[in-house]
């Protein structure tokens, strides 16, 4: 799976990785540029990996546009029942890519955050919860069909975010809030943040909260022989977003 990589120049914290999945009709290069330029100054030690979805939709002016799974038949009428099995199927291949990133970067799951926006947020959510071993955290911005996952294998900390003006039942604030309550009932460590004044977008505030999440969940120093001898993440008292 092709991806794009950016590393923070600030090494005051040991390395950790954020994998960020793009939304429908975007691409890894676009996400690296959009998210990376905002994130890197706030995320010492971070490596940002932005993969490209396996379904290529178009190519224009040297840029390619992708999807993680097919939704063209439901673009006009999004359906959580239709999306859920497609996301689950795609997550199996995506997790192979995640395994490759862990090996390439020399880390284990305790120093990995899986993040995404829109369809990419759905992808991040499904992939993370379908892994046998929990990652350090999940960041799901404006994801859809989250409540419908039924193949949960691990329970990483999950941050659910949506814009104030995202009011659709398929994704956005209602879906994120409902999923937050559902995960709480299953014993997850989870949080929900409404981004005031925001629609379906990756705002400066949304990126700031991703950097905050990493600071909360990733220890500043990696354990010795991090990749060779995986250890569970250091547990801290629950902290809340402050949008």
XYZ file of N, CA and C in Angstrom:
729
model
N 0.849 -1.191 0.000
C 0.000 0.000 0.000
C 0.884 1.241 0.000
N 0.728 2.094 -0.995
C 1.548 3.304 -1.090
C 1.182 4.276 0.023
N 2.215 4.890 0.603
C 1.931 5.915 1.596
C 2.963 7.035 1.499
N 2.749 8.064 2.307
C 3.605 9.241 2.322
C 3.999 9.486 3.774
N 5.266 9.898 3.980
C 5.828 9.942 5.335
C 6.422 11.319 5.631
N 6.196 11.781 6.841
C 6.770 13.037 7.311
C 7.180 12.856 8.766
N 8.385 13.320 9.119
C 8.906 13.139 10.467
C 9.171 14.489 11.114
N 8.823 14.607 12.370
C 9.059 15.840 13.114
C 10.557 16.085 13.283
N 10.952 17.339 13.151
C 12.357 17.703 13.359
C 12.691 17.832 14.844
N 11.688 17.866 15.680
C 11.859 18.011 17.126
C 11.898 16.624 17.761
N 13.055 16.227 18.267
C 13.207 14.898 18.870
C 13.262 14.945 20.389
N 12.591 15.939 20.974
C 12.558 16.040 22.433
C 11.721 14.926 23.065
N 10.891 14.279 22.272
C 10.182 13.069 22.695
C 10.631 11.927 21.792
N 10.670 10.699 22.323
C 11.021 9.549 21.497
C 9.972 9.328 20.408
N 10.400 8.656 19.374
C 9.552 8.469 18.193
C 8.272 7.701 18.490
N 7.210 8.179 17.897
C 5.955 7.442 17.826
C 5.349 7.717 16.460
N 4.339 6.968 16.090
C 3.766 7.053 14.743
C 2.278 7.351 14.803
N 1.854 8.253 13.932
C 0.435 8.482 13.682
C 0.160 8.082 12.239
N -0.696 7.113 12.050
C -1.177 6.772 10.710
C -2.490 7.510 10.506
N -2.563 8.312 9.441
C -3.748 9.127 9.194
C -4.374 8.726 7.865
N -5.624 8.232 7.925
C -6.344 7.784 6.736
C -7.171 8.928 6.144
N -6.999 9.150 4.856
C -7.711 10.233 4.176
C -9.191 9.911 3.974
N -9.951 10.938 3.649
C -11.367 10.770 3.371
C -11.626 10.328 1.935
N -12.878 10.049 1.643
C -13.280 9.605 0.300
C -12.944 10.688 -0.726
N -12.294 10.271 -1.821
C -11.971 11.205 -2.887
C -10.758 12.067 -2.618
N -9.947 11.682 -1.644
C -8.714 12.407 -1.364
C -7.549 11.447 -1.578
N -6.411 11.714 -0.946
C -5.252 10.849 -1.125
C -4.234 11.069 -0.039
N -3.247 10.175 0.010
C -2.230 10.267 1.038
C -1.385 11.522 0.945
N -1.032 11.919 -0.268
C -0.215 13.128 -0.430
C -0.960 14.361 0.056
N -2.252 14.442 -0.261
C -3.057 15.584 0.176
C -3.156 15.634 1.699
N -3.333 14.472 2.334
C -3.427 14.448 3.785
C -2.098 14.798 4.440
N -1.001 14.307 3.871
C 0.304 14.631 4.430
C 0.529 16.138 4.405
N 0.150 16.769 3.312
C 0.332 18.210 3.186
C -0.597 18.972 4.131
N -1.866 18.578 4.148
C -2.859 19.321 4.921
C -2.690 19.111 6.422
N -2.577 17.854 6.831
C -2.471 17.543 8.255
C -1.043 17.754 8.759
N -0.061 17.324 7.967
C 1.323 17.391 8.410
C 1.803 18.802 8.694
N 1.446 19.726 7.844
C 1.889 21.111 8.037
C 1.344 21.712 9.330
N 0.160 21.272 9.745
C -0.428 21.752 10.991
C 0.056 20.955 12.208
N 0.263 19.662 11.998
C 0.547 18.767 13.125
C 1.996 18.792 13.584
N 2.936 18.770 12.658
C 4.345 18.587 13.021
C 4.861 19.620 14.022
N 4.508 20.907 13.908
C 5.007 21.870 14.901
C 4.490 21.617 16.316
N 3.418 20.816 16.432
C 2.811 20.559 17.739
C 3.101 19.153 18.261
N 3.841 18.352 17.503
C 3.974 16.931 17.832
C 5.423 16.474 17.795
N 6.236 16.881 18.772
C 7.631 16.422 18.805
C 7.722 14.906 18.882
N 8.620 14.350 18.076
C 8.812 12.908 18.065
C 7.911 12.167 17.107
N 6.936 12.841 16.522
C 5.947 12.150 15.697
C 6.474 11.829 14.302
N 6.062 10.675 13.810
C 6.185 10.316 12.402
C 4.765 10.180 11.866
N 4.453 10.916 10.813
C 3.125 10.862 10.207
C 3.189 10.010 8.946
N 2.348 8.979 8.876
C 2.247 8.120 7.697
C 0.837 8.261 7.138
N 0.740 8.630 5.864
C -0.555 8.843 5.215
C -0.680 7.917 4.010
N -1.336 6.782 4.170
C -1.483 5.840 3.061
C -2.582 6.264 2.096
N -2.595 5.606 0.934
C -3.622 5.868 -0.068
C -4.545 4.667 -0.195
N -5.837 4.935 -0.225
C -6.815 3.870 -0.344
C -6.604 3.032 -1.592
N -6.977 1.755 -1.543
C -6.713 0.848 -2.661
C -7.543 1.115 -3.910
N -8.668 1.812 -3.769
C -9.522 2.088 -4.925
C -9.205 3.472 -5.480
N -8.648 3.494 -6.680
C -8.299 4.762 -7.321
C -9.499 5.300 -8.076
N -9.921 6.516 -7.736
C -11.109 7.103 -8.342
C -10.774 7.972 -9.544
N -9.674 8.718 -9.460
C -9.319 9.643 -10.535
C -7.883 10.100 -10.365
N -7.352 10.711 -11.422
C -6.026 11.310 -11.370
C -6.049 12.595 -12.189
N -5.695 13.701 -11.552
C -5.716 15.001 -12.225
C -4.543 15.836 -11.753
N -3.884 16.490 -12.707
C -2.782 17.412 -12.405
C -1.716 16.772 -11.516
N -1.449 15.506 -11.761
C -0.412 14.811 -11.017
C -0.830 14.287 -9.665
N -2.060 14.553 -9.249
C -2.572 14.061 -7.968
C -3.580 12.948 -8.207
N -3.585 11.966 -7.331
C -4.549 10.868 -7.451
C -5.525 10.905 -6.282
N -6.721 10.407 -6.535
C -7.815 10.482 -5.565
C -8.362 9.073 -5.331
N -8.573 8.728 -4.066
C -8.793 7.328 -3.709
C -9.964 7.137 -2.750
N -10.318 5.855 -2.592
C -11.340 5.437 -1.636
C -10.849 4.181 -0.923
N -11.279 4.006 0.313
C -10.898 2.808 1.068
C -11.805 1.627 0.751
N -13.047 1.929 0.407
C -13.993 0.896 -0.021
C -15.076 1.592 -0.831
N -15.759 0.817 -1.634
C -16.710 1.378 -2.596
C -17.962 1.914 -1.901
N -18.292 3.177 -2.187
C -19.547 3.752 -1.683
C -20.297 4.522 -2.782
N -19.866 4.327 -4.036
C -20.478 5.102 -5.110
C -21.973 4.842 -5.237
N -22.408 3.641 -4.885
C -23.825 3.321 -5.014
C -24.670 3.935 -3.899
N -24.025 4.473 -2.844
C -24.798 5.047 -1.734
C -24.385 6.492 -1.440
N -23.733 7.140 -2.398
C -23.314 8.522 -2.176
C -24.500 9.443 -1.910
N -25.595 9.212 -2.607
C -26.762 10.081 -2.445
C -27.603 9.721 -1.226
N -27.425 8.520 -0.717
C -28.195 8.076 0.451
C -27.308 7.178 1.311
N -26.385 7.774 2.085
C -25.467 6.980 2.908
C -26.211 6.024 3.834
N -25.693 4.823 3.939
C -26.342 3.787 4.728
C -25.335 3.137 5.664
N -25.608 3.198 6.962
C -24.706 2.565 7.919
C -24.708 1.053 7.736
N -25.856 0.476 7.383
C -25.940 -0.971 7.201
C -25.124 -1.435 6.004
N -25.027 -0.601 4.983
C -24.229 -0.954 3.811
C -22.743 -0.739 4.062
N -22.409 0.313 4.795
C -21.005 0.663 4.997
C -20.298 -0.307 5.940
N -20.958 -0.728 6.993
C -20.299 -1.512 8.044
C -19.577 -2.754 7.504
N -20.210 -3.627 6.727
C -19.475 -4.814 6.250
C -18.362 -4.470 5.278
N -18.503 -3.390 4.517
C -17.449 -2.988 3.586
C -16.237 -2.484 4.360
N -16.488 -1.707 5.399
C -15.384 -1.206 6.219
C -14.672 -2.356 6.922
N -15.427 -3.315 7.418
C -14.833 -4.454 8.105
C -13.965 -5.274 7.155
N -14.424 -5.460 5.919
C -13.649 -6.217 4.941
C -12.365 -5.474 4.575
N -12.476 -4.166 4.378
C -11.300 -3.362 4.032
C -10.291 -3.336 5.165
N -10.773 -3.387 6.409
C -9.886 -3.306 7.575
C -8.912 -4.476 7.630
N -9.294 -5.615 7.094
C -8.398 -6.771 7.114
C -7.132 -6.484 6.314
N -7.279 -5.887 5.125
C -6.102 -5.532 4.323
C -5.345 -4.360 4.937
N -6.077 -3.399 5.468
C -5.438 -2.241 6.083
C -4.557 -2.668 7.255
N -4.975 -3.659 8.006
C -4.176 -4.100 9.145
C -2.867 -4.758 8.719
N -2.818 -5.297 7.516
C -1.543 -5.806 6.995
C -0.575 -4.644 6.771
N -1.101 -3.538 6.263
C -0.284 -2.341 6.090
C 0.199 -1.819 7.442
N -0.683 -1.790 8.436
C -0.305 -1.322 9.765
C 0.815 -2.183 10.346
N 0.738 -3.501 10.155
C 1.800 -4.390 10.618
C 3.131 -4.041 9.958
N 3.101 -3.718 8.667
C 4.321 -3.346 7.951
C 4.909 -2.046 8.499
N 4.049 -1.087 8.814
C 4.528 0.177 9.369
C 5.212 -0.051 10.717
N 4.640 -0.877 11.564
C 5.242 -1.167 12.862
C 6.652 -1.733 12.693
N 6.824 -2.646 11.735
C 8.138 -3.234 11.499
C 9.116 -2.204 10.936
N 8.649 -1.427 9.974
C 9.522 -0.436 9.344
C 9.995 0.626 10.332
N 9.106 1.037 11.221
C 9.441 2.103 12.163
C 10.105 1.585 13.434
N 10.094 0.272 13.639
C 10.731 -0.305 14.808
C 10.020 -0.002 16.109
N 8.693 0.025 16.080
C 7.902 0.295 17.279
C 6.878 -0.824 17.464
N 6.197 -0.812 18.600
C 5.067 -1.703 18.775
C 3.793 -0.859 18.894
N 2.690 -1.518 19.156
C 1.396 -0.837 19.164
C 1.286 0.250 20.226
N 2.090 0.162 21.276
C 1.992 1.142 22.358
C 2.450 2.534 21.937
N 3.089 2.647 20.761
C 3.538 3.946 20.264
C 2.912 4.252 18.900
N 1.695 3.771 18.710
C 0.978 3.980 17.457
C -0.413 4.529 17.718
N -0.744 5.627 17.051
C -2.107 6.157 17.023
C -2.646 6.006 15.603
N -3.841 5.477 15.494
C -4.491 5.331 14.198
C -5.577 6.388 14.101
N -5.489 7.215 13.068
C -6.373 8.371 12.939
C -6.951 8.443 11.538
N -8.017 9.237 11.390
C -8.584 9.430 10.062
C -9.706 10.436 10.063
N -10.054 10.860 8.861
C -11.126 11.836 8.652
C -12.154 11.269 7.692
N -13.442 11.431 8.049
C -14.559 11.027 7.185
C -14.481 9.519 6.906
N -14.429 9.105 5.642
C -14.320 7.670 5.374
C -13.049 7.109 6.004
N -12.000 7.927 6.045
C -10.764 7.497 6.695
C -10.918 7.316 8.186
N -11.807 8.093 8.814
C -12.088 7.914 10.239
C -12.804 6.593 10.483
N -13.709 6.243 9.595
C -14.365 4.932 9.666
C -13.325 3.833 9.543
N -12.407 4.017 8.581
C -11.369 3.014 8.348
C -10.463 2.867 9.563
N -10.057 3.998 10.147
C -9.199 3.955 11.321
C -9.883 3.239 12.479
N -11.137 3.546 12.698
C -11.915 2.972 13.795
C -12.037 1.459 13.642
N -12.453 1.017 12.466
C -12.644 -0.423 12.239
C -11.319 -1.170 12.313
N -10.285 -0.643 11.665
C -8.995 -1.322 11.661
C -8.450 -1.469 13.077
N -8.516 -0.401 13.868
C -7.960 -0.442 15.220
C -8.701 -1.435 16.103
N -10.018 -1.418 16.054
C -10.791 -2.287 16.945
C -10.784 -3.740 16.491
N -10.381 -3.986 15.239
C -10.292 -5.359 14.746
C -8.900 -5.955 14.918
N -7.979 -5.208 15.523
C -6.642 -5.744 15.781
C -6.636 -6.577 17.062
N -5.802 -7.608 17.076
C -5.730 -8.471 18.253
C -5.129 -7.741 19.449
N -4.168 -6.869 19.199
C -3.505 -6.124 20.262
C -3.868 -4.655 20.145
N -4.273 -4.005 21.247
C -4.703 -2.604 21.157
C -3.550 -1.660 20.845
N -3.840 -0.666 20.013
C -2.884 0.402 19.754
C -2.995 1.431 20.872
N -2.111 2.442 20.833
C -2.111 3.445 21.905
C -3.381 4.271 21.897
N -3.957 4.503 20.706
C -5.170 5.298 20.645
C -5.739 5.375 19.246
N -7.016 5.747 19.187
C -7.736 5.928 17.931
C -8.319 7.328 17.915
N -8.178 8.000 16.779
C -8.706 9.353 16.598
C -9.627 9.306 15.387
N -10.922 9.434 15.629
C -11.919 9.311 14.562
C -12.654 10.632 14.395
N -12.311 11.369 13.333
C -12.901 12.674 13.052
C -13.948 12.546 11.952
N -15.221 12.738 12.328
C -16.336 12.742 11.357
C -16.506 11.401 10.666
N -16.318 10.322 11.412
C -16.493 8.993 10.842
C -17.951 8.581 10.776
N -18.234 7.584 9.930
C -19.601 7.089 9.775
C -19.701 5.601 10.058
N -20.878 5.158 10.421
C -21.191 3.743 10.674
C -20.323 3.159 11.791
N -19.953 3.972 12.767
C -19.079 3.500 13.840
C -19.809 2.570 14.803
N -21.012 2.906 15.117
C -21.798 2.132 16.088
C -22.072 0.707 15.593
N -21.903 0.494 14.279
C -22.294 -0.776 13.680
C -21.205 -1.845 13.684
N -20.018 -1.534 14.171
C -18.958 -2.545 14.177
C -19.342 -3.689 15.105
N -19.134 -4.923 14.646
C -19.505 -6.069 15.482
C -18.384 -7.107 15.565
N -17.156 -6.707 15.191
C -16.018 -7.631 15.251
C -14.924 -7.051 16.153
N -15.309 -6.546 17.303
C -14.351 -5.918 18.211
C -13.432 -6.977 18.839
N -12.111 -6.777 18.649
C -11.121 -7.699 19.205
C -10.283 -7.053 20.305
N -10.158 -5.731 20.274
C -9.363 -5.043 21.293
C -10.042 -3.731 21.656
N -9.631 -3.163 22.775
C -10.283 -1.958 23.283
C -9.264 -0.850 23.549
N -8.741 -0.235 22.493
C -7.832 0.893 22.693
C -8.599 2.131 23.132
N -7.924 3.124 23.698
C -8.585 4.405 23.943
C -9.074 5.000 22.620
N -10.272 5.569 22.632
C -10.872 6.095 21.400
C -11.324 7.533 21.613
N -10.920 8.412 20.713
C -11.399 9.793 20.685
C -12.313 9.967 19.480
N -13.531 10.402 19.732
C -14.527 10.623 18.682
C -14.785 12.114 18.566
N -14.618 12.669 17.370
C -14.782 14.098 17.155
C -15.685 14.339 15.955
N -16.429 15.442 16.022
C -17.284 15.840 14.912
C -17.577 17.325 15.007
N -17.846 17.932 13.868
C -18.162 19.346 13.832
C -19.560 19.638 14.345
N -19.736 20.805 14.897
C -21.031 21.228 15.426
C -22.125 21.161 14.367
N -21.775 21.431 13.112
C -22.776 21.488 12.047
C -22.908 20.182 11.277
N -22.277 19.137 11.762
C -22.441 17.814 11.144
C -23.574 17.088 11.866
N -24.746 17.145 11.317
C -25.926 16.653 12.023
C -26.552 15.410 11.391
N -25.902 14.850 10.358
C -26.483 13.681 9.708
C -26.421 12.442 10.582
N -27.378 11.553 10.419
C -27.424 10.326 11.212
C -26.309 9.351 10.823
N -25.849 9.423 9.554
C -24.830 8.483 9.082
C -23.475 8.754 9.737
N -23.103 10.021 9.802
C -21.831 10.393 10.412
C -22.013 11.723 11.130
N -20.909 12.264 11.616
C -21.012 13.544 12.297
C -21.342 13.406 13.765
N -21.856 14.480 14.330
C -22.030 14.562 15.775
C -22.990 13.506 16.336
N -24.167 13.276 15.752
C -25.054 12.254 16.332
C -24.410 10.875 16.372
N -23.720 10.497 15.285
C -23.077 9.184 15.230
C -21.946 9.096 16.261
N -21.140 10.152 16.360
C -20.014 10.140 17.299
C -20.505 10.067 18.743
N -21.532 10.851 19.065
C -22.053 10.856 20.431
C -22.658 9.506 20.790
N -23.410 8.919 19.877
C -24.028 7.619 20.106
C -22.966 6.534 20.274
N -21.921 6.597 19.453
C -20.839 5.616 19.540
C -20.078 5.769 20.849
N -19.879 7.019 21.289
C -19.216 7.281 22.570
C -19.966 6.591 23.707
N -21.267 6.726 23.736
C -22.073 6.096 24.784
C -22.013 4.569 24.679
N -22.017 4.071 23.436
C -21.953 2.621 23.217
C -20.617 2.059 23.712
N -19.512 2.708 23.352
C -18.198 2.226 23.775
C -18.038 2.309 25.292
N -18.577 3.366 25.886
C -18.560 3.462 27.348
C -19.227 2.241 27.980
N -20.343 1.827 27.404
C -21.076 0.679 27.952
C -20.291 -0.623 27.814
N -19.335 -0.660 26.881
C -18.510 -1.853 26.667
C -17.209 -1.804 27.457
N -16.999 -0.733 28.217
C -15.807 -0.633 29.033
C -14.610 0.005 28.359
N -14.824 0.687 27.252
C -13.736 1.405 26.589
C -13.356 2.650 27.385
N -12.127 3.074 27.221
C -11.704 4.414 27.632
C -11.940 5.311 26.412
N -12.957 6.135 26.477
C -13.366 6.878 25.291
C -13.731 8.313 25.647
N -13.676 9.185 24.641
C -14.043 10.578 24.830
C -14.695 11.089 23.551
N -15.500 12.138 23.712
C -16.208 12.737 22.584
C -16.012 14.244 22.634
N -15.684 14.836 21.497
C -15.499 16.284 21.429
C -16.289 16.841 20.253
N -17.131 17.832 20.526
C -17.810 18.569 19.475
C -16.977 19.801 19.143
N -16.655 19.976 17.875
C -15.842 21.104 17.434
C -16.764 22.251 17.050
N -16.805 23.260 17.881
C -17.749 24.363 17.718
C -17.462 25.158 16.440
N -18.532 25.450 15.727
C -18.432 26.250 14.513
C -17.867 25.508 13.320
N -17.695 24.211 13.425
C -17.066 23.435 12.355
C -18.083 22.553 11.643
N -17.892 22.412 10.340
C -18.656 21.469 9.549
C -17.814 20.232 9.285
N -17.942 19.676 8.068
C -17.207 18.468 7.684
C -15.835 18.891 7.179
N -14.873 19.015 8.098
C -13.596 19.615 7.747
C -12.530 19.199 8.756
N -11.257 19.350 8.361
C -10.132 19.138 9.263
C -9.611 20.519 9.642
N -10.069 21.026 10.742
C -9.718 22.383 11.160
C -8.423 22.390 11.957
N -7.915 23.601 12.224
C -6.735 23.739 13.078
C -7.002 23.137 14.455
N -8.215 23.342 14.978
C -8.562 22.809 16.290
C -8.566 21.289 16.287
N -9.052 20.694 15.199
C -9.077 19.238 15.104
C -7.664 18.664 15.140
N -6.728 19.317 14.471
C -5.341 18.852 14.468
C -4.705 19.081 15.837
N -5.018 20.187 16.470
C -4.506 20.455 17.814
C -4.928 19.361 18.790
N -6.166 18.913 18.677
C -6.649 17.862 19.568
C -5.975 16.530 19.279
N -5.610 16.284 18.028
C -4.843 15.072 17.711
C -3.477 15.124 18.392
N -2.820 16.271 18.343
C -1.531 16.427 19.021
C -1.688 16.255 20.536
N -2.764 16.796 21.092
C -3.029 16.634 22.525
C -3.235 15.174 22.894
N -3.966 14.463 22.035
C -4.224 13.045 22.283
C -2.916 12.264 22.334
N -2.024 12.557 21.402
C -0.736 11.864 21.379
C 0.064 12.147 22.645
N 0.051 13.383 23.107
C 0.791 13.739 24.315
C 0.229 13.018 25.541
N -1.094 12.818 25.562
C -1.727 12.128 26.683
C -1.423 10.634 26.671
N -1.454 10.021 25.490
C -1.420 8.564 25.395
C -0.034 7.966 25.166
N 0.904 8.754 24.610
C 2.217 8.210 24.272
C 3.259 8.691 25.290
N 3.915 7.789 26.013
C 4.974 8.211 26.931
C 6.090 8.940 26.185
N 6.689 9.928 26.824
C 7.747 10.705 26.172
C 8.948 9.834 25.831
N 9.238 8.851 26.665
C 10.355 7.958 26.433
C 9.864 6.559 26.103
N 10.412 6.001 25.043
C 10.052 4.638 24.668
C 10.794 3.650 25.547
N 10.186 2.511 25.864
C 10.901 1.477 26.615
C 12.111 0.991 25.826
N 13.117 0.489 26.503
C 14.280 -0.073 25.825
C 13.852 -1.262 24.980
N 14.478 -1.383 23.795
C 14.140 -2.481 22.879
C 12.646 -2.533 22.625
N 12.082 -1.368 22.280
C 10.636 -1.214 22.152
C 10.019 -2.221 21.205
N 10.632 -2.401 20.032
C 10.050 -3.301 19.040
C 10.301 -4.764 19.388
N 11.477 -5.049 19.999
C 11.827 -6.431 20.280
C 11.054 -6.992 21.465
N 10.786 -6.126 22.457
C 10.090 -6.580 23.652
C 8.890 -5.682 23.918
N 7.801 -5.925 23.197
C 6.621 -5.059 23.366
C 6.143 -5.045 24.808
N 5.801 -3.833 25.260
C 5.261 -3.674 26.610
C 3.954 -2.905 26.522
N 3.068 -3.111 27.489
C 1.811 -2.360 27.459
C 2.059 -0.883 27.671
N 1.185 -0.015 27.131
C 1.359 1.427 27.324
C 1.195 1.817 28.779
N 1.881 2.888 29.169
C 1.744 3.411 30.524
C 0.338 3.974 30.685
N -0.361 3.527 31.702
C -1.727 3.983 31.923
C -1.723 5.264 32.750
N -2.437 6.249 32.291
C -2.545 7.512 33.000
C -3.993 7.734 33.385
N -4.251 8.579 34.375
C -5.632 8.898 34.705
C -6.347 9.474 33.494
N -7.627 9.176 33.288
C -8.354 9.719 32.137
C -8.274 11.239 32.076
N -8.015 11.757 30.883
C -8.014 13.190 30.653
C -9.028 13.490 29.568
N -9.588 14.660 29.619
C -10.649 15.030 28.704
C -10.165 16.094 27.730
N -10.725 16.008 26.541
C -10.472 17.074 25.570
C -11.079 18.364 26.082
N -10.517 19.476 25.641
C -11.062 20.785 26.004
C -11.164 21.608 24.732
N -12.157 21.287 23.866
C -12.254 21.949 22.552
C -12.407 23.448 22.677
